[in-house]
Amino acid sequence: MKAKDLTIILVHGAWGDGSHWQHVIPALVKEGYKVRSVQNPLTSLQDDITKTKDLIDAQDGKVLLVGHSYGGAVISGAGQHEKVVGLVFIAAFAPDTGESLGALLGRRAGSGGASIYPDSKGFLWIKYDEFHKSFCQDLDENSALIMSLSQRPIHGQCFGDQAGEPAWKTQPSWYQISNQDNMIPPETQKEMAERMSPKKIIQFDSGHASLASHPKEVTALILEAAATL
């Protein structure tokens, strides 16, 4: 699909916002694509799907959705929108009908889970001094510090909500696995990726924040998906 006919919408995950895509956005724009990065409230899975669908509604033409981490669950739901023509998962959840993210994480433990704690409002945080080792161990200290101190918490409900019929069952999909991920175990990522029968699966030795530590490779996968569409 020609760049002028496609909008790429980037969907962030938990403990972050649209700026997590800061190293990917310029490269996509340079290739001529219209790019938008959603800012989800992280209050419930349905809230975030609705917010993403609102941004899809505002676009002219077709949309490619790209989701990192929890954003994969969001694009699995929002991808049912009639404008969406493909999905790219970056170290992301890809729940099936009736599954919750908590249940998917329950398959095996990731070491980063020990760094998560709830506040009095039910929102989940990563301990500031453990963010680097848990979320983005392959980033430099300054980049990790910024991510840690600017983190946006996610409500615990997001991990308990059950997913609806996922768009990856009908939409062409691509998946990137992070082999050194401490948040979503790589084995769980592989299981989710393989059952969706994607167009392509790529793997590299990255922590959870692969969109920041390996932006060139992540961008290349997104561009490949866009060109295929």
Short mmCIF file of N, CA and C in Angstrom, two decimals, residues 34-96:
data_model
loop_
_atom_site.label_atom_id
_atom_site.label_comp_id
_atom_site.label_asym_id
_atom_site.label_seq_id
_atom_site.Cartn_x
_atom_site.Cartn_y
_atom_site.Cartn_z
N LYS A 34 1.80 8.80 7.22
CA LYS A 34 1.13 9.59 8.25
C LYS A 34 1.15 8.75 9.52
N VAL A 35 1.63 9.32 10.61
CA VAL A 35 1.79 8.58 11.86
C VAL A 35 1.05 9.30 12.98
N ARG A 36 0.39 8.53 13.81
CA ARG A 36 -0.25 9.05 15.00
C ARG A 36 0.09 8.12 16.17
N SER A 37 0.26 8.70 17.35
CA SER A 37 0.55 7.92 18.55
C SER A 37 -0.52 8.20 19.58
N VAL A 38 -1.30 7.20 19.89
CA VAL A 38 -2.43 7.38 20.80
C VAL A 38 -1.94 7.59 22.23
N GLN A 39 -2.74 8.30 23.01
CA GLN A 39 -2.47 8.47 24.44
C GLN A 39 -3.63 7.82 25.20
N ASN A 40 -3.46 6.57 25.59
CA ASN A 40 -4.53 5.84 26.26
C ASN A 40 -4.55 6.11 27.76
N PRO A 41 -5.74 6.09 28.38
CA PRO A 41 -5.84 6.39 29.82
C PRO A 41 -5.34 5.27 30.73
N LEU A 42 -5.25 4.03 30.21
CA LEU A 42 -4.81 2.88 31.00
C LEU A 42 -5.70 2.64 32.22
N THR A 43 -7.00 2.83 32.01
CA THR A 43 -7.96 2.67 33.10
C THR A 43 -8.76 1.38 33.01
N SER A 44 -8.98 0.88 31.82
CA SER A 44 -9.58 -0.44 31.60
C SER A 44 -9.29 -0.81 30.16
N LEU A 45 -9.36 -2.10 29.86
CA LEU A 45 -9.09 -2.52 28.49
C LEU A 45 -10.08 -1.89 27.52
N GLN A 46 -11.35 -1.85 27.90
CA GLN A 46 -12.36 -1.28 27.01
C GLN A 46 -12.16 0.22 26.83
N ASP A 47 -11.78 0.93 27.91
CA ASP A 47 -11.51 2.36 27.79
C ASP A 47 -10.42 2.61 26.75
N ASP A 48 -9.38 1.81 26.79
CA ASP A 48 -8.25 2.01 25.90
C ASP A 48 -8.58 1.61 24.46
N ILE A 49 -9.38 0.57 24.30
CA ILE A 49 -9.83 0.19 22.96
C ILE A 49 -10.69 1.31 22.37
N THR A 50 -11.59 1.86 23.18
CA THR A 50 -12.45 2.95 22.71
C THR A 50 -11.63 4.17 22.33
N LYS A 51 -10.66 4.53 23.15
CA LYS A 51 -9.81 5.68 22.86
C LYS A 51 -9.05 5.47 21.56
N THR A 52 -8.55 4.28 21.34
CA THR A 52 -7.82 3.97 20.10
C THR A 52 -8.76 4.00 18.90
N LYS A 53 -9.96 3.48 19.05
CA LYS A 53 -10.93 3.52 17.96
C LYS A 53 -11.31 4.96 17.61
N ASP A 54 -11.35 5.83 18.61
CA ASP A 54 -11.64 7.24 18.34
C ASP A 54 -10.58 7.85 17.44
N LEU A 55 -9.32 7.48 17.68
CA LEU A 55 -8.24 7.99 16.84
C LEU A 55 -8.31 7.39 15.44
N ILE A 56 -8.69 6.13 15.35
CA ILE A 56 -8.87 5.50 14.04
C ILE A 56 -9.98 6.20 13.26
N ASP A 57 -11.07 6.51 13.95
CA ASP A 57 -12.20 7.21 13.31
C ASP A 57 -11.77 8.53 12.68
N ALA A 58 -10.80 9.19 13.30
CA ALA A 58 -10.39 10.51 12.85
C ALA A 58 -9.49 10.49 11.62
N GLN A 59 -9.09 9.29 11.17
CA GLN A 59 -8.16 9.19 10.05
C GLN A 59 -8.91 9.00 8.72
N ASP A 60 -8.29 9.50 7.67
CA ASP A 60 -8.78 9.25 6.31
C ASP A 60 -8.06 8.02 5.77
N GLY A 61 -8.78 7.14 5.14
CA GLY A 61 -8.15 5.97 4.54
C GLY A 61 -7.90 4.85 5.53
N LYS A 62 -7.02 3.93 5.16
CA LYS A 62 -6.77 2.72 5.93
C LYS A 62 -5.74 2.94 7.03
N VAL A 63 -5.76 2.03 8.01
CA VAL A 63 -4.92 2.17 9.20
C VAL A 63 -4.18 0.86 9.49
N LEU A 64 -2.90 0.99 9.81
CA LEU A 64 -2.11 -0.12 10.34
C LEU A 64 -1.89 0.17 11.82
N LEU A 65 -2.27 -0.78 12.68
CA LEU A 65 -2.11 -0.62 14.12
C LEU A 65 -0.84 -1.33 14.59
N VAL A 66 -0.10 -0.65 15.45
CA VAL A 66 1.12 -1.22 16.03
C VAL A 66 1.01 -1.10 17.55
N GLY A 67 1.12 -2.21 18.25
CA GLY A 67 0.97 -2.19 19.70
C GLY A 67 2.17 -2.76 20.42
N HIS A 68 2.64 -2.05 21.45
CA HIS A 68 3.72 -2.55 22.29
C HIS A 68 3.15 -3.01 23.63
N SER A 69 3.58 -4.18 24.07
CA SER A 69 3.24 -4.66 25.41
C SER A 69 1.72 -4.77 25.59
N TYR A 70 1.17 -4.10 26.60
CA TYR A 70 -0.28 -4.07 26.81
C TYR A 70 -1.01 -3.53 25.58
N GLY A 71 -0.34 -2.70 24.81
CA GLY A 71 -0.94 -2.17 23.58
C GLY A 71 -1.35 -3.25 22.60
N GLY A 72 -0.74 -4.43 22.71
CA GLY A 72 -1.15 -5.54 21.86
C GLY A 72 -2.56 -6.00 22.14
N ALA A 73 -2.95 -5.98 23.42
CA ALA A 73 -4.34 -6.32 23.77
C ALA A 73 -5.29 -5.26 23.24
N VAL A 74 -4.84 -4.01 23.26
CA VAL A 74 -5.68 -2.92 22.76
C VAL A 74 -5.89 -3.04 21.25
N ILE A 75 -4.84 -3.29 20.49
CA ILE A 75 -5.01 -3.39 19.03
C ILE A 75 -5.75 -4.66 18.65
N SER A 76 -5.68 -5.69 19.49
CA SER A 76 -6.46 -6.91 19.21
C SER A 76 -7.95 -6.61 19.23
N GLY A 77 -8.36 -5.65 20.09
CA GLY A 77 -9.76 -5.25 20.15
C GLY A 77 -10.09 -4.16 19.16
N ALA A 78 -9.26 -3.13 19.11
CA ALA A 78 -9.52 -2.00 18.21
C ALA A 78 -9.35 -2.38 16.75
N GLY A 79 -8.63 -3.46 16.49
CA GLY A 79 -8.40 -3.89 15.11
C GLY A 79 -9.63 -4.39 14.39
N GLN A 80 -10.75 -4.52 15.11
CA GLN A 80 -12.01 -4.89 14.47
C GLN A 80 -12.61 -3.72 13.68
N HIS A 81 -12.04 -2.54 13.84
CA HIS A 81 -12.53 -1.36 13.13
C HIS A 81 -12.39 -1.55 11.61
N GLU A 82 -13.37 -1.08 10.86
CA GLU A 82 -13.40 -1.31 9.41
C GLU A 82 -12.23 -0.67 8.66
N LYS A 83 -11.60 0.35 9.24
CA LYS A 83 -10.48 1.00 8.57
C LYS A 83 -9.16 0.26 8.75
N VAL A 84 -9.09 -0.65 9.71
CA VAL A 84 -7.84 -1.33 10.03
C VAL A 84 -7.57 -2.45 9.03
N VAL A 85 -6.33 -2.50 8.53
CA VAL A 85 -5.98 -3.51 7.53
C VAL A 85 -4.82 -4.39 7.98
N GLY A 86 -4.26 -4.15 9.15
CA GLY A 86 -3.17 -4.98 9.62
C GLY A 86 -2.76 -4.63 11.04
N LEU A 87 -2.02 -5.57 11.67
CA LEU A 87 -1.62 -5.42 13.08
C LEU A 87 -0.15 -5.82 13.22
N VAL A 88 0.59 -5.03 14.00
CA VAL A 88 1.98 -5.36 14.31
C VAL A 88 2.12 -5.39 15.83
N PHE A 89 2.62 -6.49 16.36
CA PHE A 89 2.78 -6.68 17.80
C PHE A 89 4.26 -6.59 18.16
N ILE A 90 4.59 -5.69 19.09
CA ILE A 90 5.97 -5.50 19.53
C ILE A 90 6.09 -5.95 20.99
N ALA A 91 6.65 -7.14 21.21
CA ALA A 91 6.76 -7.70 22.56
C ALA A 91 5.44 -7.52 23.31
N ALA A 92 4.38 -7.97 22.68
CA ALA A 92 3.04 -7.56 23.11
C ALA A 92 2.13 -8.72 23.49
N PHE A 93 1.13 -8.39 24.28
CA PHE A 93 0.05 -9.33 24.55
C PHE A 93 -0.82 -9.48 23.31
N ALA A 94 -1.31 -10.70 23.10
CA ALA A 94 -2.26 -10.97 22.03
C ALA A 94 -3.29 -11.96 22.56
N PRO A 95 -4.19 -11.51 23.42
CA PRO A 95 -5.15 -12.41 24.06
C PRO A 95 -6.18 -12.95 23.08
N ASP A 96 -6.63 -14.16 23.36
CA ASP A 96 -7.72 -14.76 22.62
C ASP A 96 -9.03 -14.45 23.34
#
